Amino acid sequence: MAKPLKKLVSCVILDLDGTLLNTDGVVSEVLKGFLAKYGKQWDGREAQRIVGKTPLEAAAAVVEEYGLPCGKEEFLAELHPVFYAQLCNIKPLPGASRLLKHLSGHGVPMALASNSPRGSIESKISYHQGWKDYFSAIVGGDEVTAGKPSPEIFLEAAKRLNREPSSCLVIEDSMPGVTAGKAAGMEVVAVPSVPKQAHLYTSADEVINSLLDLQPEKWGLPPFQDWIEGTLPTEPWYISGPVIKGFGRGSKVLGIPTEHPSGVYFGWAGLSTRGVYKMVMSIGWNPYFNNAEKTIEPWLLHEFTEDFYGEELRLVIVGYLRPEVNFPSLESLIAKIHEDKRIAERALDLPLYSKHKDDPYLSSSLHSESNHS
């Protein structure tokens, strides 16, 4: 059980982009196409300069960074319609719908507080069934005199919820948002959306890897009751790709990028010529080995007599085990991996998970797109 914190809250104020919705993925795609017109290449590393900013500030940062021959207003005006056409493609981040449903079901008042204009917030959430009804208040950046990192947006949300700022829990992905929440006198949980930046979020009261790791009981809110034998069922998601060599440690690595939060997951793996197997998988930078980029590393729970590098591996991921953590030694990492395998091995026999073994996706050898959900 998580140790309860002394601070009890009675309502939750959430940021939208990068916290509940994977807006960054769509923004990156739009910027990539737009900058190509100017002969420039969008580099994801610039993402942290625009996370949590107001649209105009983000536009100014991109115009300046790439030396574009246009003003920030002109840039925004041109980008706006392209971005709006993509709103329907923005997916919730893992754990977002689960959290909103849980808090709403327990009568915990919630507000949305975002630097985006109010109209943009309402358009984005309109594509997600039931979301609008979850929030007792919505505050947009155009309804206050200053956006985050100013606390005004959060203070306004607390006022509309009729709550004292000190009884509010803020959930945020960006530094400006964390700064704003603390300046408003609120408790803040950070879910950093920019990779490997967790160490910068020291002012937050807690830093978690993804919404799947939030423990509401730490804040005096009703705990989740949906863990089953050490596993958390998730909506199934599907990925496939060629198996590329690991890092000289006998592991398999899938040669595809992913936006999914790092952590340890499990499910079923299909090799078109061999069959379907139980599988545990880690996504992340593998802190112990300090990988330079995010990788998907599946471990098939089966003894193979030969290697299968180069073969197409199809995965159906059905549940979550734990966040990625740093281990003090290789021994402790290996011990944890064995424990993960034991938990998954047992859980995958439960009907809830075993039914996915027959998913036609696993046995199809068609080379469809490498990512679909």
Short mmCIF file of C-alpha atoms in Angstrom, two decimals:
data_model
loop_
_atom_site.label_atom_id
_atom_site.label_comp_id
_atom_site.label_asym_id
_atom_site.label_seq_id
_atom_site.Cartn_x
_atom_site.Cartn_y
_atom_site.Cartn_z
CA MET A 1 0.00 0.00 0.00
CA ALA A 2 1.21 3.48 -0.75
CA LYS A 3 1.99 5.51 2.36
CA PRO A 4 -0.72 8.16 2.67
CA LEU A 5 0.62 11.67 2.40
CA LYS A 6 -0.35 14.13 5.10
CA LYS A 7 -1.99 16.32 2.51
CA LEU A 8 -5.58 15.42 1.72
CA VAL A 9 -7.30 16.93 -1.30
CA SER A 10 -10.96 17.10 -2.27
CA CYS A 11 -10.80 17.92 -6.00
CA VAL A 12 -8.53 17.44 -9.02
CA ILE A 13 -7.51 20.00 -11.65
CA LEU A 14 -6.05 18.54 -14.83
CA ASP A 15 -4.09 19.93 -17.71
CA LEU A 16 -5.21 18.65 -21.12
CA ASP A 17 -2.46 18.58 -23.77
CA GLY A 18 0.30 16.12 -22.92
CA THR A 19 -1.44 15.14 -19.66
CA LEU A 20 -4.74 13.60 -20.81
CA LEU A 21 -4.34 13.80 -24.58
CA ASN A 22 -1.36 12.91 -26.74
CA THR A 23 -1.48 16.28 -28.50
CA ASP A 24 2.30 16.37 -28.88
CA GLY A 25 2.25 13.55 -31.44
CA VAL A 26 -0.18 15.44 -33.70
CA VAL A 27 1.63 18.78 -33.18
CA SER A 28 4.90 17.12 -34.25
CA GLU A 29 3.30 15.70 -37.40
CA VAL A 30 1.79 19.08 -38.34
CA LEU A 31 5.06 20.94 -37.67
CA LYS A 32 7.04 18.38 -39.64
CA GLY A 33 4.90 18.99 -42.73
CA PHE A 34 4.83 22.75 -42.25
CA LEU A 35 8.57 23.21 -41.75
CA ALA A 36 9.34 21.04 -44.78
CA LYS A 37 7.80 23.82 -46.90
CA TYR A 38 10.59 26.09 -45.69
CA GLY A 39 13.21 23.42 -46.28
CA LYS A 40 13.56 22.83 -42.52
CA GLN A 41 13.35 19.61 -40.58
CA TRP A 42 11.36 19.35 -37.37
CA ASP A 43 13.55 17.87 -34.69
CA GLY A 44 11.66 16.31 -31.77
CA ARG A 45 14.33 17.67 -29.43
CA GLU A 46 12.78 21.10 -29.83
CA ALA A 47 9.57 19.73 -28.32
CA GLN A 48 10.55 20.74 -24.80
CA ARG A 49 10.67 24.40 -25.85
CA ILE A 50 6.98 24.39 -26.69
CA VAL A 51 5.54 22.03 -24.06
CA GLY A 52 3.13 23.85 -21.75
CA LYS A 53 3.39 27.16 -23.59
CA THR A 54 0.47 29.23 -24.89
CA PRO A 55 -0.06 28.77 -28.67
CA LEU A 56 1.51 32.19 -29.37
CA GLU A 57 4.56 31.50 -27.20
CA ALA A 58 5.03 28.11 -28.87
CA ALA A 59 4.76 29.73 -32.32
CA ALA A 60 7.31 32.39 -31.33
CA ALA A 61 9.73 29.68 -30.13
CA VAL A 62 9.47 27.72 -33.42
CA VAL A 63 9.76 30.85 -35.62
CA GLU A 64 12.86 31.93 -33.69
CA GLU A 65 14.47 28.49 -33.46
CA TYR A 66 14.16 27.81 -37.19
CA GLY A 67 14.67 31.38 -38.39
CA LEU A 68 11.41 31.29 -40.36
CA PRO A 69 10.66 34.17 -42.74
CA CYS A 70 7.30 34.93 -41.09
CA GLY A 71 5.96 36.43 -37.87
CA LYS A 72 4.53 34.34 -35.06
CA GLU A 73 0.95 35.51 -35.76
CA GLU A 74 1.27 34.62 -39.45
CA PHE A 75 2.81 31.26 -38.54
CA LEU A 76 -0.06 30.49 -36.14
CA ALA A 77 -2.73 31.59 -38.64
CA GLU A 78 -1.32 29.23 -41.27
CA LEU A 79 -0.89 26.31 -38.87
CA HIS A 80 -4.26 26.65 -37.16
CA PRO A 81 -6.55 25.12 -39.83
CA VAL A 82 -4.11 22.23 -40.44
CA PHE A 83 -3.96 21.45 -36.72
CA TYR A 84 -7.74 21.74 -36.28
CA ALA A 85 -8.30 19.25 -39.09
CA GLN A 86 -6.22 16.77 -37.05
CA LEU A 87 -8.04 17.19 -33.72
CA CYS A 88 -10.07 14.02 -34.26
CA ASN A 89 -6.80 12.04 -34.44
CA ILE A 90 -5.56 13.01 -30.98
CA LYS A 91 -5.70 9.94 -28.74
CA PRO A 92 -6.03 9.85 -24.95
CA LEU A 93 -2.79 9.01 -23.15
CA PRO A 94 -2.70 5.60 -21.41
CA GLY A 95 -4.60 5.75 -18.14
CA ALA A 96 -6.44 9.01 -18.96
CA SER A 97 -9.94 7.59 -19.49
CA ARG A 98 -9.46 5.20 -16.57
CA LEU A 99 -8.57 8.09 -14.22
CA LEU A 100 -11.45 10.34 -15.33
CA LYS A 101 -13.99 7.50 -15.04
CA HIS A 102 -12.66 6.54 -11.60
CA LEU A 103 -12.72 10.05 -10.11
CA SER A 104 -16.11 10.82 -11.67
CA GLY A 105 -17.56 7.53 -10.41
CA HIS A 106 -16.50 8.46 -6.87
CA GLY A 107 -17.95 11.96 -7.12
CA VAL A 108 -14.58 13.76 -7.01
CA PRO A 109 -15.03 17.21 -8.61
CA MET A 110 -12.70 17.82 -11.57
CA ALA A 111 -11.70 20.86 -13.63
CA LEU A 112 -9.70 21.23 -16.84
CA ALA A 113 -7.18 24.09 -16.86
CA SER A 114 -5.22 24.58 -20.07
CA ASN A 115 -3.22 27.32 -21.78
CA SER A 116 -5.17 26.50 -24.97
CA PRO A 117 -8.14 28.75 -25.82
CA ARG A 118 -11.47 27.58 -24.37
CA GLY A 119 -12.90 26.79 -27.83
CA SER A 120 -9.91 24.61 -28.68
CA ILE A 121 -10.24 22.68 -25.39
CA GLU A 122 -13.93 21.99 -26.04
CA SER A 123 -13.23 20.87 -29.63
CA LYS A 124 -10.52 18.46 -28.48
CA ILE A 125 -12.58 16.81 -25.75
CA SER A 126 -15.67 16.56 -27.98
CA TYR A 127 -14.02 13.60 -29.75
CA HIS A 128 -13.87 11.62 -26.50
CA GLN A 129 -17.20 10.26 -25.38
CA GLY A 130 -18.37 11.42 -21.98
CA TRP A 131 -15.33 13.59 -21.25
CA LYS A 132 -17.18 16.90 -21.26
CA ASP A 133 -19.51 15.63 -18.52
CA TYR A 134 -16.60 14.70 -16.26
CA PHE A 135 -15.59 18.33 -15.70
CA SER A 136 -17.46 20.73 -13.43
CA ALA A 137 -15.32 23.58 -14.78
CA ILE A 138 -13.14 24.30 -17.82
CA VAL A 139 -10.72 27.23 -17.88
CA GLY A 140 -8.90 28.21 -21.08
CA GLY A 141 -5.87 30.43 -21.54
CA ASP A 142 -8.04 33.09 -23.19
CA GLU A 143 -10.17 33.44 -20.03
CA VAL A 144 -7.32 34.74 -17.83
CA THR A 145 -4.88 37.64 -18.15
CA ALA A 146 -1.79 35.40 -18.00
CA GLY A 147 -1.36 31.71 -18.84
CA LYS A 148 0.85 29.22 -16.99
CA PRO A 149 3.43 29.57 -15.35
CA SER A 150 1.20 32.25 -13.76
CA PRO A 151 -1.06 30.59 -11.14
CA GLU A 152 -4.12 32.50 -12.35
CA ILE A 153 -5.58 29.69 -14.45
CA PHE A 154 -5.51 27.24 -11.50
CA LEU A 155 -6.86 29.80 -9.03
CA GLU A 156 -9.74 30.49 -11.41
CA ALA A 157 -10.44 26.73 -11.70
CA ALA A 158 -10.51 26.38 -7.88
CA LYS A 159 -12.86 29.34 -7.66
CA ARG A 160 -15.24 27.79 -10.20
CA LEU A 161 -15.13 24.49 -8.28
CA ASN A 162 -15.83 26.46 -5.11
CA ARG A 163 -12.77 24.95 -3.41
CA GLU A 164 -9.80 26.35 -1.51
CA PRO A 165 -6.57 26.15 -3.57
CA SER A 166 -4.93 24.11 -0.79
CA SER A 167 -7.52 21.35 -1.22
CA CYS A 168 -6.80 20.94 -4.96
CA LEU A 169 -4.55 18.35 -6.60
CA VAL A 170 -3.09 19.46 -9.94
CA ILE A 171 -1.96 16.87 -12.55
CA GLU A 172 0.43 18.35 -15.11
CA ASP A 173 2.97 17.29 -17.72
CA SER A 174 4.91 20.53 -18.25
CA MET A 175 7.26 22.67 -16.16
CA PRO A 176 5.19 25.87 -16.67
CA GLY A 177 2.17 23.90 -15.41
CA VAL A 178 3.98 22.55 -12.35
CA THR A 179 5.29 26.04 -11.54
CA ALA A 180 1.75 27.47 -11.87
CA GLY A 181 0.22 24.79 -9.65
CA LYS A 182 2.77 25.30 -6.87
CA ALA A 183 2.43 29.12 -7.12
CA ALA A 184 -1.33 28.64 -6.67
CA GLY A 185 -0.64 26.84 -3.37
CA MET A 186 -1.82 23.44 -4.67
CA GLU A 187 -0.45 19.91 -4.49
CA VAL A 188 1.07 18.91 -7.85
CA VAL A 189 1.70 15.53 -9.47
CA ALA A 190 3.92 15.79 -12.54
CA VAL A 191 3.72 13.29 -15.42
CA PRO A 192 6.59 14.62 -17.57
CA SER A 193 5.78 14.45 -21.28
CA VAL A 194 9.31 15.22 -22.45
CA PRO A 195 11.56 12.17 -22.17
CA LYS A 196 14.28 11.98 -19.55
CA GLN A 197 13.34 15.30 -17.95
CA ALA A 198 11.96 13.94 -14.68
CA HIS A 199 14.94 15.31 -12.71
CA LEU A 200 13.87 18.88 -13.60
CA TYR A 201 10.51 18.51 -11.89
CA THR A 202 11.82 18.75 -8.33
CA SER A 203 9.21 21.37 -7.32
CA ALA A 204 6.37 18.87 -7.91
CA ASP A 205 5.08 16.94 -4.89
CA GLU A 206 5.35 13.69 -6.82
CA VAL A 207 6.69 12.73 -10.25
CA ILE A 208 5.18 9.68 -11.97
CA ASN A 209 5.95 8.00 -15.24
CA SER A 210 2.40 7.80 -16.62
CA LEU A 211 -1.18 8.15 -15.40
CA LEU A 212 -1.23 4.37 -14.93
CA ASP A 213 1.07 4.94 -11.92
CA LEU A 214 -1.09 7.47 -10.10
CA GLN A 215 -2.12 6.28 -6.62
CA PRO A 216 -5.09 8.47 -5.65
CA GLU A 217 -5.07 7.14 -2.06
CA LYS A 218 -1.81 9.02 -1.44
CA TRP A 219 -3.92 12.19 -1.63
CA GLY A 220 -6.87 10.92 0.37
CA LEU A 221 -8.85 10.08 -2.79
CA PRO A 222 -10.53 6.69 -3.42
CA PRO A 223 -7.98 4.05 -4.52
CA PHE A 224 -8.23 2.20 -7.83
CA GLN A 225 -9.70 -1.29 -7.40
CA ASP A 226 -8.88 -2.62 -10.87
CA TRP A 227 -5.53 -4.39 -10.29
CA ILE A 228 -5.79 -8.17 -10.65
CA GLU A 229 -3.05 -10.42 -9.25
CA GLY A 230 -0.39 -7.76 -9.62
CA THR A 231 -1.50 -6.71 -13.11
CA LEU A 232 -3.53 -3.85 -14.53
CA PRO A 233 -5.78 -4.74 -17.51
CA THR A 234 -5.51 -2.18 -20.31
CA GLU A 235 -7.29 -1.72 -23.62
CA PRO A 236 -5.45 -4.12 -25.97
CA TRP A 237 -2.99 -2.44 -28.29
CA TYR A 238 -1.16 -3.89 -31.23
CA ILE A 239 2.36 -3.46 -32.54
CA SER A 240 4.54 -5.37 -34.96
CA GLY A 241 8.00 -5.03 -36.32
CA PRO A 242 11.16 -6.89 -37.22
CA VAL A 243 13.22 -8.30 -34.35
CA ILE A 244 16.60 -6.61 -34.33
CA LYS A 245 19.61 -7.65 -32.25
CA GLY A 246 19.58 -6.67 -28.60
CA PHE A 247 22.48 -5.10 -26.77
CA GLY A 248 24.62 -8.17 -26.45
CA ARG A 249 22.46 -9.39 -23.60
CA GLY A 250 20.40 -11.96 -25.45
CA SER A 251 17.27 -9.82 -25.48
CA LYS A 252 15.18 -9.07 -28.51
CA VAL A 253 14.47 -5.49 -29.54
CA LEU A 254 11.74 -4.42 -31.96
CA GLY A 255 12.96 -2.06 -34.63
CA ILE A 256 10.12 0.45 -34.40
CA PRO A 257 9.77 3.73 -32.54
CA THR A 258 6.99 4.22 -30.01
CA GLU A 259 5.24 7.08 -28.25
CA HIS A 260 3.86 4.78 -25.56
CA PRO A 261 4.93 5.57 -21.98
CA SER A 262 7.88 3.57 -20.72
CA GLY A 263 7.16 0.75 -18.32
CA VAL A 264 6.72 -3.01 -18.18
CA TYR A 265 3.74 -4.53 -19.99
CA PHE A 266 2.67 -8.06 -20.97
CA GLY A 267 0.56 -9.89 -23.51
CA TRP A 268 0.85 -12.31 -26.40
CA ALA A 269 3.48 -12.53 -29.13
CA GLY A 270 3.01 -14.12 -32.55
CA LEU A 271 5.80 -15.33 -34.83
CA SER A 272 4.22 -16.18 -38.18
CA THR A 273 6.20 -19.39 -38.67
CA ARG A 274 6.32 -20.61 -35.07
CA GLY A 275 3.14 -19.84 -33.15
CA VAL A 276 1.85 -17.67 -30.30
CA TYR A 277 3.67 -17.24 -26.96
CA LYS A 278 3.26 -15.48 -23.63
CA MET A 279 5.30 -12.30 -23.49
CA VAL A 280 6.58 -9.61 -21.11
CA MET A 281 7.89 -6.40 -22.59
CA SER A 282 9.67 -3.31 -21.44
CA ILE A 283 9.34 0.03 -23.17
CA GLY A 284 11.81 2.71 -22.38
CA TRP A 285 15.35 3.89 -22.25
CA ASN A 286 16.28 1.01 -20.02
CA PRO A 287 17.86 3.22 -17.36
CA TYR A 288 20.30 0.54 -16.20
CA PHE A 289 21.92 0.25 -19.63
CA ASN A 290 21.39 3.94 -20.41
CA ASN A 291 20.01 3.38 -23.90
CA ALA A 292 20.07 6.47 -26.07
CA GLU A 293 16.55 6.04 -27.46
CA LYS A 294 13.29 4.47 -26.41
CA THR A 295 13.09 0.81 -27.33
CA ILE A 296 10.49 -1.94 -27.21
CA GLU A 297 12.07 -5.02 -25.73
CA PRO A 298 9.85 -8.13 -25.67
CA TRP A 299 10.79 -11.27 -23.73
CA LEU A 300 9.01 -14.36 -25.05
CA LEU A 301 8.25 -16.78 -22.20
CA HIS A 302 9.45 -19.83 -24.10
CA GLU A 303 12.76 -21.61 -24.58
CA PHE A 304 13.73 -21.35 -28.26
CA THR A 305 16.48 -23.53 -29.65
CA GLU A 306 17.48 -20.91 -32.23
CA ASP A 307 17.38 -17.19 -32.70
CA PHE A 308 14.74 -15.41 -34.74
CA TYR A 309 16.36 -12.08 -35.55
CA GLY A 310 14.86 -10.48 -38.64
CA GLU A 311 11.50 -12.23 -38.28
CA GLU A 312 8.30 -10.25 -37.98
CA LEU A 313 7.00 -10.25 -34.41
CA ARG A 314 3.40 -9.27 -33.70
CA LEU A 315 2.36 -8.25 -30.21
CA VAL A 316 -1.01 -7.81 -28.54
CA ILE A 317 -0.40 -5.96 -25.27
CA VAL A 318 -3.18 -6.60 -22.75
CA GLY A 319 -1.91 -5.31 -19.41
CA TYR A 320 0.55 -3.27 -17.39
CA LEU A 321 2.87 -4.39 -14.59
CA ARG A 322 4.98 -1.46 -13.34
CA PRO A 323 6.89 1.69 -14.23
CA GLU A 324 10.47 1.53 -15.42
CA VAL A 325 12.86 2.11 -12.51
CA ASN A 326 16.57 2.40 -11.98
CA PHE A 327 18.15 -0.62 -10.30
CA PRO A 328 21.27 -0.38 -8.15
CA SER A 329 22.80 -3.48 -9.75
CA LEU A 330 22.46 -5.84 -12.67
CA GLU A 331 21.53 -8.60 -10.19
CA SER A 332 18.55 -6.65 -8.86
CA LEU A 333 17.45 -5.84 -12.42
CA ILE A 334 17.58 -9.53 -13.38
CA ALA A 335 15.70 -10.54 -10.20
CA LYS A 336 12.95 -8.04 -11.05
CA ILE A 337 12.70 -9.31 -14.64
CA HIS A 338 12.22 -12.86 -13.30
CA GLU A 339 9.49 -11.62 -10.99
CA ASP A 340 7.79 -9.79 -13.91
CA LYS A 341 7.90 -13.02 -15.91
CA ARG A 342 6.36 -15.02 -13.05
CA ILE A 343 3.50 -12.54 -12.60
CA ALA A 344 2.76 -12.39 -16.35
CA GLU A 345 3.06 -16.16 -16.83
CA ARG A 346 0.38 -16.72 -14.18
CA ALA A 347 -1.87 -13.80 -15.18
CA LEU A 348 -2.00 -14.76 -18.86
CA ASP A 349 -3.85 -17.94 -17.86
CA LEU A 350 -6.76 -15.84 -16.51
CA PRO A 351 -9.69 -15.83 -19.00
CA LEU A 352 -9.55 -12.03 -19.06
CA TYR A 353 -6.12 -12.20 -20.72
CA SER A 354 -6.00 -15.71 -22.24
CA LYS A 355 -8.86 -14.92 -24.65
CA HIS A 356 -6.50 -12.59 -26.57
CA LYS A 357 -4.25 -15.52 -27.48
CA ASP A 358 -6.62 -16.25 -30.38
CA ASP A 359 -6.54 -12.71 -31.77
CA PRO A 360 -6.23 -13.08 -35.58
CA TYR A 361 -3.68 -10.23 -35.56
CA LEU A 362 -1.12 -12.56 -33.98
CA SER A 363 -1.22 -15.20 -36.68
CA SER A 364 -1.55 -12.92 -39.69
CA SER A 365 1.72 -12.50 -41.53
CA LEU A 366 0.60 -9.51 -43.57
CA HIS A 367 3.05 -6.66 -43.28
CA SER A 368 0.57 -3.99 -42.35
CA GLU A 369 1.59 -0.71 -40.81
CA SER A 370 3.90 -1.26 -37.86
CA ASN A 371 1.71 0.61 -35.37
CA HIS A 372 -2.02 0.57 -34.98
CA SER A 373 -4.27 0.88 -32.01
#
